[in-house]
Amino acid sequence: MKVPTTGECLLKKIRYLLAALVFASTAGLVACSKSDNNANVASGGTANSASPGAKLTGSIRVDGSSTVTPLIALAAEDFQAKNSGVTVTVGTSGTGGGFEKFCNGEIDIAMASRPIKEKEVDACKSKNIEPLELIVANDGLSVVINPQNDWVKCLTVKQLKAIWEPGSTVNNWNQVDPSFPDQPLKLFGPGSDSGTFDYFTKEINGEEGATRTDYNPTEDDNVTVSGVAGDKGALGYFGLSYLLENQGKVKGIAIDSGNGCIAPSTETVQSGQYKPLGRPLFIYLKPESAHRPEVKAFAEFYFDNQDAITKEARFVPLTKEQLAKADEELAKIKSQ
Amino acid sequence: MTEGPLSDRLEPQVASLTGTTSRRRRFLDGLFRFATIASVGVALLTLGALLVDIFLQGRPRLNPDLLSNMPSSRPERAGIQSAIFGTLWCVGLTAVVSLPIGVATAIYLEQFARRDRWYVRLVELNIQNLAGVPSVVFGILGLAFIARGPLSWGFTVGTGAMVLTILVLPTVVIASREAIRAVPSSFVDGALALGATRWQAVWRQVLPAAIPGIATGSILSVSRAMGESAPLLLLGALTFVTFNPTGLDSGYTVLPLLIFKYASDAKQELHVVAAAAIIVLLVLLLTLNTTAIMLRNHFEKRRH
């Protein structure tokens, strides 16, 4: 008789392992479909059965604008630290992508850097979702230049339009204003998936999405930062937080919309003076979800702490009126 | 007769055939050798420069806290734990599902299928083509059919793993087929001649001999899933999650996408965390690839 060598033993083991893998994968496939059904029941069931005052449980799904993400992510972090039974996921699909998921019923809260569009409201309604709008913070869209640029302090809306409108042939600073030096103009900005892009093009060029196309578009505002920081004749735009985080690398300029030059700041944005680029940021709640105690608690948590959260994320806090309105809207949910 | 090495003695003949002189040929030979070495050098230098750069950037945050902390918007607390677990879940599930199916497919195609049947050729053609499809296309497929649509698993780690499985399956099949084809057909013929069934021949002769190749190829293709970001971008992995997956229906994120998120954040300090996370991802990838090489060496040594 032949005594098996270690090698043969190993081979045998590996064959058993392979057989086990085949089994495991089939079992896994079955389990996959099963656990998914359970999950659907669970997310509806446990949430509704939680009584007030009891430990909150459940999961909250948020998705949408990358501009709003830092705010909600901060809130989610602190909220989960206080409520260990609740899981909050904050996705970043962009404002449009967020609304698509929202109106598909896939998420509880959509984040947006512009108001919901008519088209999107209709898509939601067809699925019986009536979006509840809440303003979570204010932002000042900032136009930035290179720190070495010492000739521009302020641009008028008209000049910005001349630079950014579709078909614009402005390629040199001396075309913007004859008193400016002969310096090639390099443009940086967000790509078309961004709510910031939608807002800027609408306010400056008069039509959402209308822009010259020969600029450097990016979905990552840090690319705009390094682009502007690296070229003396560069110009770009993004949310206020990127300007505040990159002081010294880029320089913000004031905007003149007819009432003199106004620079973006907490005060000018809150007072509405920073026109037309001051903007509110939104979240949209799904009514069905808003009735769930953990979702309601999360929304309340945000507005109770909005001052600290907006400041930490370098946004502009809500005005008293905005906050009062949000509280009122939230109170309505409670009473239902 | 003449002295000296063979090449010298053949010199006149070669020269008359190619019409070039000896010095010129030597020069070209040296030039070619230099060109190949330079090519290797360029590749290695680029890689080295990138590694050094990332290491220098990420070093301040390369500590146990990075691994144990959950993602955070606050740079001093930001970690990558949920992304490591998310990645391990995805890659683990992908391996568990894709290896048996892939190897079984390869065995069928190599040992049982009849090449002259149209459906076999169709399957082969499709596998070859699928291996070349850009990964984002699999992401769209997963979005339409697994996350939404017929299966509706939602944006969960199960969906992510399933799409990665479909993504690596063609490469696993192709790698396994190569390994099985490399086993001499005399192994099967011999077993069959001695009265073994086809199944016994495959199970006891072909598979054991093919395992090193299968293991190496499969691990390399599964490790591709680890660095994959495009399909998962569409499947809800670009998400801020501060918990590890608890089941197939859990929300998740993966290392490549958390790196993307940290790197695009407004806060400069988070870019350092991104660099540190890149090092962790590289170490994980290297570990997997080293395992593949060690497995192959281990089995090859045993065979001889």
Coordinates of C-alpha atoms in Angstrom, one line a residue, chain A residues 92-336:
Chain A
T92 CA -22.4 62.1 -3.1
S93 CA -24.2 61.7 -6.4
G94 CA -24.5 65.4 -7.2
T95 CA -27.7 67.5 -6.9
G96 CA -29.3 65.9 -10.0
G97 CA -28.3 62.4 -9.1
G98 CA -29.6 62.8 -5.6
F99 CA -33.0 63.9 -6.9
E100 CA -33.1 60.9 -9.3
K101 CA -32.6 58.6 -6.3
F102 CA -35.0 60.6 -4.2
C103 CA -37.8 60.5 -6.6
N104 CA -37.1 56.8 -7.1
G105 CA -37.9 56.3 -3.4
E106 CA -34.3 55.0 -2.8
I107 CA -33.3 57.6 -0.2
D108 CA -34.9 59.5 2.7
I109 CA -33.2 62.9 2.3
A110 CA -31.9 64.6 -0.9
M111 CA -29.2 67.3 -0.6
A112 CA -29.3 70.0 -3.2
S113 CA -27.3 73.2 -4.0
R114 CA -30.3 74.6 -6.0
P115 CA -34.0 74.3 -5.7
I116 CA -35.8 71.3 -7.1
K117 CA -36.8 71.7 -10.8
E118 CA -40.3 71.4 -12.1
K119 CA -39.3 68.3 -14.0
E120 CA -38.0 66.7 -10.9
V121 CA -41.1 67.5 -8.9
D122 CA -43.2 65.8 -11.6
A123 CA -40.9 62.7 -11.4
C124 CA -41.4 62.6 -7.7
K125 CA -45.1 63.1 -7.9
S126 CA -45.5 60.2 -10.3
K127 CA -44.1 58.0 -7.4
N128 CA -46.3 59.8 -4.9
I129 CA -43.4 61.6 -3.2
E130 CA -44.1 65.1 -2.2
P131 CA -40.7 66.6 -1.4
L132 CA -40.5 68.8 1.7
E133 CA -38.0 71.6 1.2
L134 CA -35.7 72.9 4.0
I135 CA -32.9 75.4 3.7
V136 CA -29.9 74.1 5.6
A137 CA -27.3 76.8 5.1
N138 CA -26.2 79.7 2.9
D139 CA -23.3 79.8 0.5
G140 CA -21.5 82.6 -1.3
L141 CA -20.4 81.4 -4.8
S142 CA -16.9 82.9 -4.9
V143 CA -15.0 84.1 -8.0
V144 CA -11.3 83.6 -7.4
I145 CA -8.1 84.8 -9.0
N146 CA -4.4 84.2 -8.5
P147 CA -2.8 86.0 -5.5
Q148 CA -0.3 87.6 -7.9
N149 CA -3.1 89.2 -9.8
D150 CA -3.0 92.8 -8.5
W151 CA -5.1 94.5 -11.2
V152 CA -8.5 93.0 -10.3
K153 CA -10.4 93.8 -7.0
C154 CA -13.9 93.7 -8.3
L155 CA -15.7 92.6 -11.5
T156 CA -19.2 93.6 -12.6
V157 CA -21.8 90.9 -13.4
K158 CA -21.6 92.2 -17.0
Q159 CA -17.9 91.6 -17.2
L160 CA -18.3 88.1 -15.7
K161 CA -21.0 87.5 -18.4
A162 CA -18.7 88.7 -21.1
I163 CA -16.1 86.2 -19.9
W164 CA -18.3 83.2 -19.4
E165 CA -21.2 83.5 -21.9
P166 CA -21.5 80.9 -24.6
G167 CA -19.2 81.7 -27.6
S168 CA -17.2 84.3 -25.6
T169 CA -13.9 85.1 -27.2
V170 CA -12.4 86.9 -24.2
N171 CA -9.0 85.3 -23.8
N172 CA -7.0 88.1 -22.4
W173 CA -7.5 90.3 -19.3
N174 CA -7.2 93.4 -21.5
Q175 CA -10.4 92.4 -23.3
V176 CA -12.2 92.4 -20.0
D177 CA -11.2 96.0 -19.3
P178 CA -8.8 98.0 -21.4
S179 CA -7.0 99.2 -18.2
F180 CA -6.0 95.6 -17.4
P181 CA -2.6 94.3 -18.5
D182 CA -1.9 92.1 -21.4
Q183 CA -2.2 88.7 -19.6
P184 CA -3.8 85.6 -21.1
L185 CA -7.0 84.6 -19.2
K186 CA -7.3 81.0 -18.1
L187 CA -10.7 79.7 -16.9
F188 CA -11.5 77.0 -14.4
G189 CA -14.9 75.9 -13.1
P190 CA -17.1 73.0 -12.1
G191 CA -18.5 70.5 -14.7
S192 CA -22.1 70.3 -15.7
D193 CA -23.1 67.7 -13.1
S194 CA -22.7 70.3 -10.4
G195 CA -25.4 72.4 -8.8
T196 CA -22.8 75.2 -8.5
F197 CA -22.4 75.2 -12.3
D198 CA -26.2 75.3 -12.7
Y199 CA -26.5 78.2 -10.3
F200 CA -23.6 80.3 -11.7
T201 CA -24.6 79.9 -15.3
K202 CA -28.2 80.8 -14.5
E203 CA -27.3 83.9 -12.5
I204 CA -24.4 85.2 -14.6
N205 CA -25.3 84.0 -18.2
G206 CA -29.0 84.2 -17.7
E207 CA -29.7 80.6 -18.7
E208 CA -29.0 77.4 -16.7
G209 CA -26.3 75.4 -18.3
A210 CA -25.3 78.1 -20.8
T211 CA -21.6 78.7 -20.7
R212 CA -18.6 78.9 -22.9
T213 CA -17.1 75.4 -23.2
D214 CA -13.4 76.2 -23.7
Y215 CA -12.6 76.3 -20.0
N216 CA -11.2 73.6 -17.6
P217 CA -14.2 71.9 -16.1
T218 CA -13.8 69.6 -13.1
E219 CA -16.0 67.8 -10.6
D220 CA -13.3 68.3 -8.0
D221 CA -13.0 71.9 -6.8
N222 CA -9.4 71.3 -5.6
V223 CA -8.4 71.1 -9.2
T224 CA -9.8 74.6 -9.7
V225 CA -7.8 75.7 -6.6
S226 CA -4.5 74.3 -7.9
G227 CA -5.3 75.6 -11.5
V228 CA -5.9 79.1 -10.3
A229 CA -3.0 79.0 -7.8
G230 CA -0.6 78.0 -10.6
D231 CA -1.4 80.6 -13.2
K232 CA -1.2 84.4 -12.8
G233 CA -4.0 85.0 -15.3
A234 CA -6.4 82.4 -14.0
L235 CA -10.0 82.9 -13.0
G236 CA -12.3 80.3 -11.4
Y237 CA -15.4 79.9 -9.2
F238 CA -16.6 77.6 -6.5
G239 CA -18.3 77.6 -3.1
L240 CA -17.2 79.9 -0.3
S241 CA -15.7 77.1 1.8
Y242 CA -13.0 76.3 -0.8
L243 CA -12.0 80.0 -0.8
L244 CA -11.8 80.1 3.0
E245 CA -9.8 76.8 3.2
N246 CA -7.4 78.0 0.5
Q247 CA -6.5 81.6 1.7
G248 CA -3.1 82.5 0.3
K249 CA -3.4 80.1 -2.6
V250 CA -6.3 81.9 -4.3
K251 CA -7.8 85.3 -3.8
G252 CA -11.5 86.1 -3.8
I253 CA -12.8 89.2 -5.6
A254 CA -15.9 91.4 -5.0
I255 CA -18.9 91.4 -7.3
D256 CA -20.7 94.5 -8.5
S257 CA -24.3 93.8 -9.5
G258 CA -25.1 97.5 -9.7
N259 CA -24.9 98.5 -6.1
G260 CA -21.1 98.8 -5.7
C261 CA -18.5 96.1 -5.1
I262 CA -19.6 93.5 -2.5
A263 CA -17.2 90.7 -1.3
P264 CA -18.6 87.4 -0.2
S265 CA -18.7 87.0 3.6
T266 CA -21.1 85.8 6.3
E267 CA -22.7 89.2 6.7
T268 CA -23.1 90.1 3.0
V269 CA -24.5 86.7 2.2
Q270 CA -26.9 86.6 5.1
S271 CA -28.1 90.2 4.4
G272 CA -28.7 89.4 0.7
Q273 CA -26.2 92.1 -0.4
Y274 CA -23.9 89.6 -2.1
K275 CA -25.9 89.4 -5.3
P276 CA -26.4 87.5 -7.4
L277 CA -24.1 84.7 -6.2
G278 CA -25.3 84.3 -2.7
R279 CA -27.4 81.2 -2.6
P280 CA -29.3 79.0 -0.1
L281 CA -28.5 75.2 0.1
F282 CA -31.3 72.7 0.6
I283 CA -32.3 69.3 1.8
Y284 CA -35.5 67.6 0.7
L285 CA -37.3 65.2 3.0
K286 CA -39.5 62.4 1.8
P287 CA -42.7 62.8 3.8
E288 CA -43.0 59.0 4.5
S289 CA -39.5 59.0 6.0
A290 CA -40.0 62.3 7.9
H291 CA -42.6 60.5 10.0
R292 CA -40.0 58.0 11.1
P293 CA -38.7 59.1 14.5
E294 CA -35.1 58.7 13.7
V295 CA -35.3 60.8 10.5
K296 CA -37.3 63.5 12.3
A297 CA -34.7 63.4 15.1
F298 CA -31.9 63.8 12.6
A299 CA -33.5 66.8 11.0
E300 CA -34.1 68.4 14.3
F301 CA -30.6 67.7 15.4
Y302 CA -29.3 69.5 12.3
F303 CA -31.3 72.6 12.9
D304 CA -30.5 72.7 16.6
N305 CA -26.8 72.6 15.8
Q306 CA -26.8 74.4 12.4
D307 CA -24.8 77.4 13.7
A308 CA -21.9 75.2 14.8
I309 CA -22.1 72.9 11.8
T310 CA -22.2 75.6 9.2
K311 CA -19.3 77.4 10.8
E312 CA -17.2 74.3 11.1
A313 CA -17.9 73.4 7.5
R314 CA -17.1 77.0 6.5
F315 CA -20.6 77.9 5.2
V316 CA -22.8 80.8 6.1
P317 CA -25.3 80.0 8.9
L318 CA -29.1 80.4 8.5
T319 CA -30.6 83.8 9.2
K320 CA -33.1 84.0 12.0
E321 CA -36.0 84.0 9.5
Q322 CA -34.7 81.0 7.7
L323 CA -34.2 79.1 10.9
A324 CA -37.7 80.0 12.2
K325 CA -39.2 78.8 8.9
A326 CA -37.3 75.5 9.1
D327 CA -38.5 75.0 12.7
E328 CA -42.0 75.7 11.7
E329 CA -41.9 73.1 8.9
L330 CA -40.4 70.5 11.2
A331 CA -43.1 71.3 13.8
K332 CA -45.7 70.5 11.2
I333 CA -44.3 67.0 10.7
K334 CA -44.5 66.4 14.4
S335 CA -48.1 67.3 14.7
Q336 CA -49.1 64.9 12.0

